[in-house]
Every structure is written in structure tokens, then in C-alpha cells.
Tab-separated table of C-alpha atoms in Angstrom:
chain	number	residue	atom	x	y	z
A	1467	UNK	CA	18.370	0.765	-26.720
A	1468	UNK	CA	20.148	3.669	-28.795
A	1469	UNK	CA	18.965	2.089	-31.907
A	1470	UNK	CA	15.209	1.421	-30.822
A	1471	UNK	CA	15.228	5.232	-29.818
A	1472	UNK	CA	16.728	5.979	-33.351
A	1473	UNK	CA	14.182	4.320	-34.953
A	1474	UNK	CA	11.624	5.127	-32.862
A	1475	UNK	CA	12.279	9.066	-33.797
A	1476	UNK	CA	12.450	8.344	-37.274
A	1477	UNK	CA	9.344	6.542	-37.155
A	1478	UNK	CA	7.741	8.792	-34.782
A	1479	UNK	CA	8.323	11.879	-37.226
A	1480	UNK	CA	7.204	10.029	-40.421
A	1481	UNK	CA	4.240	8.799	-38.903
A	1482	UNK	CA	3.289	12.511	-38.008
A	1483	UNK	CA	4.108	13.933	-40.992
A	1484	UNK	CA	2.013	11.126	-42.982
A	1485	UNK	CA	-0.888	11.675	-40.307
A	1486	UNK	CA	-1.129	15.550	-41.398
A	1487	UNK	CA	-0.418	15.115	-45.172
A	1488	UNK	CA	-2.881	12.054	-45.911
A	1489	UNK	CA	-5.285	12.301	-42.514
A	1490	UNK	CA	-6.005	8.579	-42.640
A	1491	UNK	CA	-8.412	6.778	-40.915
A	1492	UNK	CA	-7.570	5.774	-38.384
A	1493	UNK	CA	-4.082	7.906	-38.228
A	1494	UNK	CA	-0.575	5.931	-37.562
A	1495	UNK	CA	-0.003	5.137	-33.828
A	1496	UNK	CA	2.270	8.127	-32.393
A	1497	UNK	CA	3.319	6.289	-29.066
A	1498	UNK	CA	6.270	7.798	-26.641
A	1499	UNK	CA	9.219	6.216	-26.640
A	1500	UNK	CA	8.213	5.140	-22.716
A	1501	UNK	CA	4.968	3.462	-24.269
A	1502	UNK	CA	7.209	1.973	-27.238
A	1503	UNK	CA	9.393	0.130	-24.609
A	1504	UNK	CA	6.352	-0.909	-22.462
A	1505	UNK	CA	4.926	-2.829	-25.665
A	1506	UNK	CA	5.162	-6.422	-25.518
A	1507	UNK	CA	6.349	-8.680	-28.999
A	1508	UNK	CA	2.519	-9.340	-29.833
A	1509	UNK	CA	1.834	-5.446	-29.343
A	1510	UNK	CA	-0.344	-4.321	-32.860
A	1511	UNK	CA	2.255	-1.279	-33.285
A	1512	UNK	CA	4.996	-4.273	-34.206
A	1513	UNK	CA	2.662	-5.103	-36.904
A	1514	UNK	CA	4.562	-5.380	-40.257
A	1515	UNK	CA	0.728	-4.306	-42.248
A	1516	UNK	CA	1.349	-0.763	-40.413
A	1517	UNK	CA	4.103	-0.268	-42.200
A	1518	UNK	CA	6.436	-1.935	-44.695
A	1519	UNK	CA	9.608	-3.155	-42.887
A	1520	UNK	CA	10.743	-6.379	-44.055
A	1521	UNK	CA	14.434	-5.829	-43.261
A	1522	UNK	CA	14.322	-4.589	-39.598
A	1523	UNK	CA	15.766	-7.086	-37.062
A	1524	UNK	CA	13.106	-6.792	-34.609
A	1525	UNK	CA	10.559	-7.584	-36.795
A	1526	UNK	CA	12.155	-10.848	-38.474
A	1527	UNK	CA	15.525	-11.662	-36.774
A	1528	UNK	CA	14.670	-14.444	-33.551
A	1529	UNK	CA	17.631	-13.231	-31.938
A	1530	UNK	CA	16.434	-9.476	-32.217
A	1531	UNK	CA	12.842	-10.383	-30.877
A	1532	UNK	CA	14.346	-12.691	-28.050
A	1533	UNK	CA	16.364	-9.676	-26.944
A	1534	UNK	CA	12.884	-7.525	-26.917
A	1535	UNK	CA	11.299	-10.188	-24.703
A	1536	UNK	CA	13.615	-10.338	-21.941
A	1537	UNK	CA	14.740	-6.374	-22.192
A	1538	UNK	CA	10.298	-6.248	-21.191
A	1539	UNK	CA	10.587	-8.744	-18.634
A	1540	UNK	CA	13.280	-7.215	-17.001
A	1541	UNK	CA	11.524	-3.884	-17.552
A	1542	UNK	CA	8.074	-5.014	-16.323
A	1543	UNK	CA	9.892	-6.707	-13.150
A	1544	UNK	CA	11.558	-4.132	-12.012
A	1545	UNK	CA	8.516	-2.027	-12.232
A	1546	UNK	CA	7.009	-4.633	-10.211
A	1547	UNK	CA	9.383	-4.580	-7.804
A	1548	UNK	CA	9.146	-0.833	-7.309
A	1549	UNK	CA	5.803	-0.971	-6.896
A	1550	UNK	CA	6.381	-3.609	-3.738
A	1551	UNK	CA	8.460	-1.372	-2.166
A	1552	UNK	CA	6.425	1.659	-2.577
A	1553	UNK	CA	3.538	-0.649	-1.034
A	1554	UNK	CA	5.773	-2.183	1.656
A	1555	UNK	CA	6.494	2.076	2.632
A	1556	UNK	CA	2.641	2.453	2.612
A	1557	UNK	CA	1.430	-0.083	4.938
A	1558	UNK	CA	3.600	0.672	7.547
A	1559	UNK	CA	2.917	4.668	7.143
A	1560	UNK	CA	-0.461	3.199	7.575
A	1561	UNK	CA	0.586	1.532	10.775
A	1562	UNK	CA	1.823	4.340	12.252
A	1563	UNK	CA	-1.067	6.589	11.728
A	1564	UNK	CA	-3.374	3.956	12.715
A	1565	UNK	CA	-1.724	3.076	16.104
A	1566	UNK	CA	-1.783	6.464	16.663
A	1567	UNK	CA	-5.465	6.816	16.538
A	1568	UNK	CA	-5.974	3.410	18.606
A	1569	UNK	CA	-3.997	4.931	21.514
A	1570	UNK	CA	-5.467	8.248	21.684
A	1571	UNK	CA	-9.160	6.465	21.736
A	1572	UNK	CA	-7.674	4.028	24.454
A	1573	UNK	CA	-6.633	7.104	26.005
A	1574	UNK	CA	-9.883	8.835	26.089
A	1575	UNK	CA	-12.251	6.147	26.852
A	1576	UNK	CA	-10.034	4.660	30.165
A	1577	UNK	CA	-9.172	8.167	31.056
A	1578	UNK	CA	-10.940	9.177	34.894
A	1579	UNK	CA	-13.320	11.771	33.716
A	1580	UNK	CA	-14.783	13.976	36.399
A	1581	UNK	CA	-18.564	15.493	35.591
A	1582	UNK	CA	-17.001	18.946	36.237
A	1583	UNK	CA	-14.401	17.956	33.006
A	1584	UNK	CA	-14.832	19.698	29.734
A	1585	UNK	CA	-14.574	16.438	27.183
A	1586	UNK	CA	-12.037	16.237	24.586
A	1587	UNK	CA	-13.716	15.617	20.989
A	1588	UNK	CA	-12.922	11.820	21.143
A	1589	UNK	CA	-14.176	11.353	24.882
A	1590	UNK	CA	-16.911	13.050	23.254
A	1591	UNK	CA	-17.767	10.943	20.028
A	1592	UNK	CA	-17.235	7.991	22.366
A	1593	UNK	CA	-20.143	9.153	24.734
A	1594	UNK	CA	-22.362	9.659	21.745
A	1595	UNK	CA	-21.780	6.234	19.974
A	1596	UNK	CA	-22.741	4.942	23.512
A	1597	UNK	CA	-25.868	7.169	24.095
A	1598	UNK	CA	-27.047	6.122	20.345
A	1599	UNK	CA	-26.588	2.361	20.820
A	1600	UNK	CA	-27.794	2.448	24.692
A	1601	UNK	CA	-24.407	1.008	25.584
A	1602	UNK	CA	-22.918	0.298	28.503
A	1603	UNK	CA	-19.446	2.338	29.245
A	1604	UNK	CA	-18.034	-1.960	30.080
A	1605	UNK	CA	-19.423	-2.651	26.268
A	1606	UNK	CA	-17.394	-0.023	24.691
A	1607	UNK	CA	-14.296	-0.413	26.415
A	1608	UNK	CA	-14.288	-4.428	25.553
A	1609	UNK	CA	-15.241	-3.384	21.951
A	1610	UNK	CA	-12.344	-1.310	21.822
A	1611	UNK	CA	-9.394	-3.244	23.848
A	1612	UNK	CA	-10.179	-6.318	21.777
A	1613	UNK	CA	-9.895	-3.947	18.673
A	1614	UNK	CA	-6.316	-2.664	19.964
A	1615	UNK	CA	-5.117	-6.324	20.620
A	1616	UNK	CA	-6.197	-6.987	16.808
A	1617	UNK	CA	-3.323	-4.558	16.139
A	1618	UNK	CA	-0.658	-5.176	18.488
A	1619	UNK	CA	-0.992	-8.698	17.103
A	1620	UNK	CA	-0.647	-7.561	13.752
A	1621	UNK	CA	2.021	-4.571	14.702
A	1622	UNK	CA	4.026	-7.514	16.408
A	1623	UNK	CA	3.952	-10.126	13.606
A	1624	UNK	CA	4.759	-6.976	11.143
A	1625	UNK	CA	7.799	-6.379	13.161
A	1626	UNK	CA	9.419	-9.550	12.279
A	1627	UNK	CA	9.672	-8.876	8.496
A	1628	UNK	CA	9.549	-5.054	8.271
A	1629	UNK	CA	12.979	-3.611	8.738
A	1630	UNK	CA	14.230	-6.877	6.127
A	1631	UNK	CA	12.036	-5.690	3.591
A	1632	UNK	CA	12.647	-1.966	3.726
A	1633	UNK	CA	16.331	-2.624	3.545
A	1634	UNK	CA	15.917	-5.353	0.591
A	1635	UNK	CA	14.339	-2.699	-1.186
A	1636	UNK	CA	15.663	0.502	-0.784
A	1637	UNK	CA	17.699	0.472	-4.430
A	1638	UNK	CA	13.772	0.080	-5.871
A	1639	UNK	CA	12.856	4.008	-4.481
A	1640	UNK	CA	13.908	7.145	-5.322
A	1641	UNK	CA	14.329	8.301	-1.266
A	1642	UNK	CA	15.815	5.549	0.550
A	1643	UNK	CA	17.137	8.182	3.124
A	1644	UNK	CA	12.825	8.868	4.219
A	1645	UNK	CA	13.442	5.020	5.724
A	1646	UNK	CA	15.468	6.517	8.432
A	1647	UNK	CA	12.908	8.234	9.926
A	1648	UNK	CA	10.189	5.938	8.623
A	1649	UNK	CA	11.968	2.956	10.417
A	1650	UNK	CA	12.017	5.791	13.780
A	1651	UNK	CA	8.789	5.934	13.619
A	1652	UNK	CA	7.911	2.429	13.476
A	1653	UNK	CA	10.579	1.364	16.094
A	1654	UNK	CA	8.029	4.034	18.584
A	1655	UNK	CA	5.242	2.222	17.455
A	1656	UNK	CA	6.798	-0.723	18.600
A	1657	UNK	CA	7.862	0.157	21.998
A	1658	UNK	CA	4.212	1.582	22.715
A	1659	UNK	CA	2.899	-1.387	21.803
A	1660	UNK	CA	4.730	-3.714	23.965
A	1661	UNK	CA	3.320	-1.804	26.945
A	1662	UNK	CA	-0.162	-1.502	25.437
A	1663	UNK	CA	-0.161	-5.684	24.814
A	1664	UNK	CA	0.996	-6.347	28.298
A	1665	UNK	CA	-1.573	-3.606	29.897
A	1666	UNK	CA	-4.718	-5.173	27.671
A	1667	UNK	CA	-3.473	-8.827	28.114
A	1668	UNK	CA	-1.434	-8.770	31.553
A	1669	UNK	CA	1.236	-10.860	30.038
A	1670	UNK	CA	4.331	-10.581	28.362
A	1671	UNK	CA	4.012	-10.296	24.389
A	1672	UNK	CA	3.439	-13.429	23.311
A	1673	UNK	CA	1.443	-14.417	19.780
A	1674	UNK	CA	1.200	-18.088	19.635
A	1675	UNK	CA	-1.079	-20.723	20.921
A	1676	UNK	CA	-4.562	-17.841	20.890
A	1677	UNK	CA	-7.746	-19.604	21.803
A	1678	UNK	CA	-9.019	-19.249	18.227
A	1679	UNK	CA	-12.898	-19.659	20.070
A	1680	UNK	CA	-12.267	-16.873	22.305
A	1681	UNK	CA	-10.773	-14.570	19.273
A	1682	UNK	CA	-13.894	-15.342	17.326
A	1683	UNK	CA	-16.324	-14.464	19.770
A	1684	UNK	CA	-14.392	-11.176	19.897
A	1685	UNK	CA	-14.073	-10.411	16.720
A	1686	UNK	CA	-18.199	-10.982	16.348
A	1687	UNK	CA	-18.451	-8.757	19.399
A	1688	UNK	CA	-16.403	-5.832	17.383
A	1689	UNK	CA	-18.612	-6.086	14.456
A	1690	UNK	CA	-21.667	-5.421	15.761
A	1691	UNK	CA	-20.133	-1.411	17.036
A	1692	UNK	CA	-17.137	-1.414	15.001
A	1693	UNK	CA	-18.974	0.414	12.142
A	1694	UNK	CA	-20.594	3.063	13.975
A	1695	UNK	CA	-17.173	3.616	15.813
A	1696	UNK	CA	-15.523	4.174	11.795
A	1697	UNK	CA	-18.158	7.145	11.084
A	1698	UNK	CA	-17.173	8.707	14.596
A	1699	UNK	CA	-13.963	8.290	14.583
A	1700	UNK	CA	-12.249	8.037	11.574
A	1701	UNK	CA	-10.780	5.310	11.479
């Protein structure tokens, strides 16, 4: 690596020198050193018509160019494995927001509201989506349980896998002590949604053996509102 970067500042500072002197057309490539190490064997920089450098290992030594290869590879997967755990981090931030927002609409739609009550903004986008689409108070509150058990079924097949993969991949991001309270957050999640599963479904949480009939007529039942709900809503 010391003697890429060598030659890569030599090069570098030729190249610019030559670019200002002679202004060809089109100038020498000036790439960073991070863009030098990015570029694969095949990469038009490596080509020997840019320049003439017959006796450079890595452009006629198999050995050399071997070495190049699998320095990249090991390069481009661990940037590929950063970029899972970085994902992994996002979804279940996503989670966390979005079971957030399910319970405080669960909250407000199967909350006992008086006529003397002054509305909360969601009890109040929820009566307007209802007044718009002439629906029933019953309609919505289907729309929306079936909605919620969409996401404790997801929250509680997550749950299996999540706290394996953070672990596995804490050594791929730069602050692995954020999983602490990520991983708080996400254990709360989990506890709320035991309760919320057993208080939609009246059973114990259990995932296997759905009546795949009876989850597609629901999930054709949330489409039709589902939509207007998002632009209310926010969600």
C-alpha cells in the first residue's frame, strides 16, 4: 500500500504539472488516492497508452496484479458489509418510529371521545378521512387494527434476527456504543407489541399457521383507505 501511495504521488504531481505545461486534450486523469484504490485491474487509468511504464509490477508482473485484485475485493467487501450494517441500523430506527405512530393512531381512534372533548390533531385527521370517504367509525377502526397486526407480525419475525445481526456487525460502524440504546429502544417496541398483538388478536403471540384467505381479504380491505390515511397521517 506504501508503494501504490508513492507512486500514486509521483504520478499524481507529474500528471499536474504536464496538464498545466502542455494543456492536452483531454488532460491526464488526476484521481485521489481513495479513487486510485477503488479502481478495478481493467480500470482505463491502468492503461499502459496513458503513460509509458513498461517496468512497473502492477502493470506486467501476474503476481503484482493478483495482489491488486484481491486487495479490491477485500476492499469492495468490506464496504459492502458496512453498508449492511448501516442498513440493518436503519430499518429498525424505522421500526421504532413507525410503531410509534401506529400506537398513537390506535390510541386516538379507540380512545372514548365525549362531544364536549376538544380533539387531538390525529383524532382529528381520523374524523376527516372518515367524513371525506363517508365511512363508517367500524370501517376505520378494521382498516387500521388489520394495519397494526401487519406490523406486530413483522416487529415479531424482526425480533428473531435483530439483536444477532447488530452484534455480528458492530466492528463494520464507526458507533457501536449508539446500539445500546438502539437495542433499548427496540426491546420497548417489543414489549408494546406483545400487548398490542394479544389486544387486536385475543391470543397469545403466535405467527404461524395465518389463514392466508383471511389475510388477503384484509390486506385488499387496507388498500382501498390506506392511501388517504398516508397523506393524513404521515405515515
Amino acid at each position: 500500500m506504501k508503494l501504490l501511495k508513492n507512486k500514486w504521488i509521483s504520478y499524481n504531481h507529474r500528471a499536474i504539472n504536464y496538464n498545466a505545461t502542455y494543456t492536452p486534450n483531454p488532460d491526464l486523469p488526476t484521481p485521489t488516492f481513495d479513487e486510485v484504490k477503488s479502481f478495478q485491474i481493467n480500470n482505463s487509468f491502468w492503461n499502459i497508452g496513458l503513460l509509458d511504464h513498461p517496468n512497473e509490477p502492477w502493470a506486467i508482473d501476474v503476481e503484482t496484479q493478483k495482489g491488486i485484485t484481491a486487495y479490491l475485493t477485500m476492499t469492495n467487501c468490506d464496504d459492502e458489509l458496512r453498508r449492511i450494517s448501516r442498513e440493518a441500523r436503519q430499518a429498525l430506527n424505522w421500526a421504532v418510529n413507525m410503531a410509534a405512530k401506529v400506537e398513537n393512531i390506535l390510541e386516538a381512534l379507540l380512545m372514548d371521545v365525549q362531544e364536549t372533548d376538544v380533539l387531538t390533531e390525529t383524532q382529528q385527521n381520523l374524523q376527516d378521512i372518515c367524513t371525506a370517504e363517508n365511512l363508517p367509525k367500524s370501517v376505520m377502526e378494521s382498516v387500521i387494527s388489520n394495519t397494526a397486526k401487519k406490523f406486530c407480525r413483522l416487529w415479531i419475525t424482526w425480533n428473531s434476527s435483530c439483536n444477532k445481526v447488530l452484534l455480528w456487525s458492530q466492528r463494520w460502524i464507526d458507533e457501536p456504543a449508539e446500539d445500546i440504546e438502539l437495542r433499548e429502544k427496540w426491546d420497548n417496541v417489543m414489549v408494546k407489541n406483545r400487548t398490542l398483538w394479544e389486544k387486536l388478536r385475543g391470543e397469545a403471540v403466535i405467527v404461524e399457521n395465518e389463514n392466508e384467505e383471511e389475510e388477503e381479504d384484509q390486506e385488499q380491505e387496507q388498500s382501498i383507505f390506506w392511501l388517504e390515511i398516508d397523506d393524513y397521517l404521515d405515515l
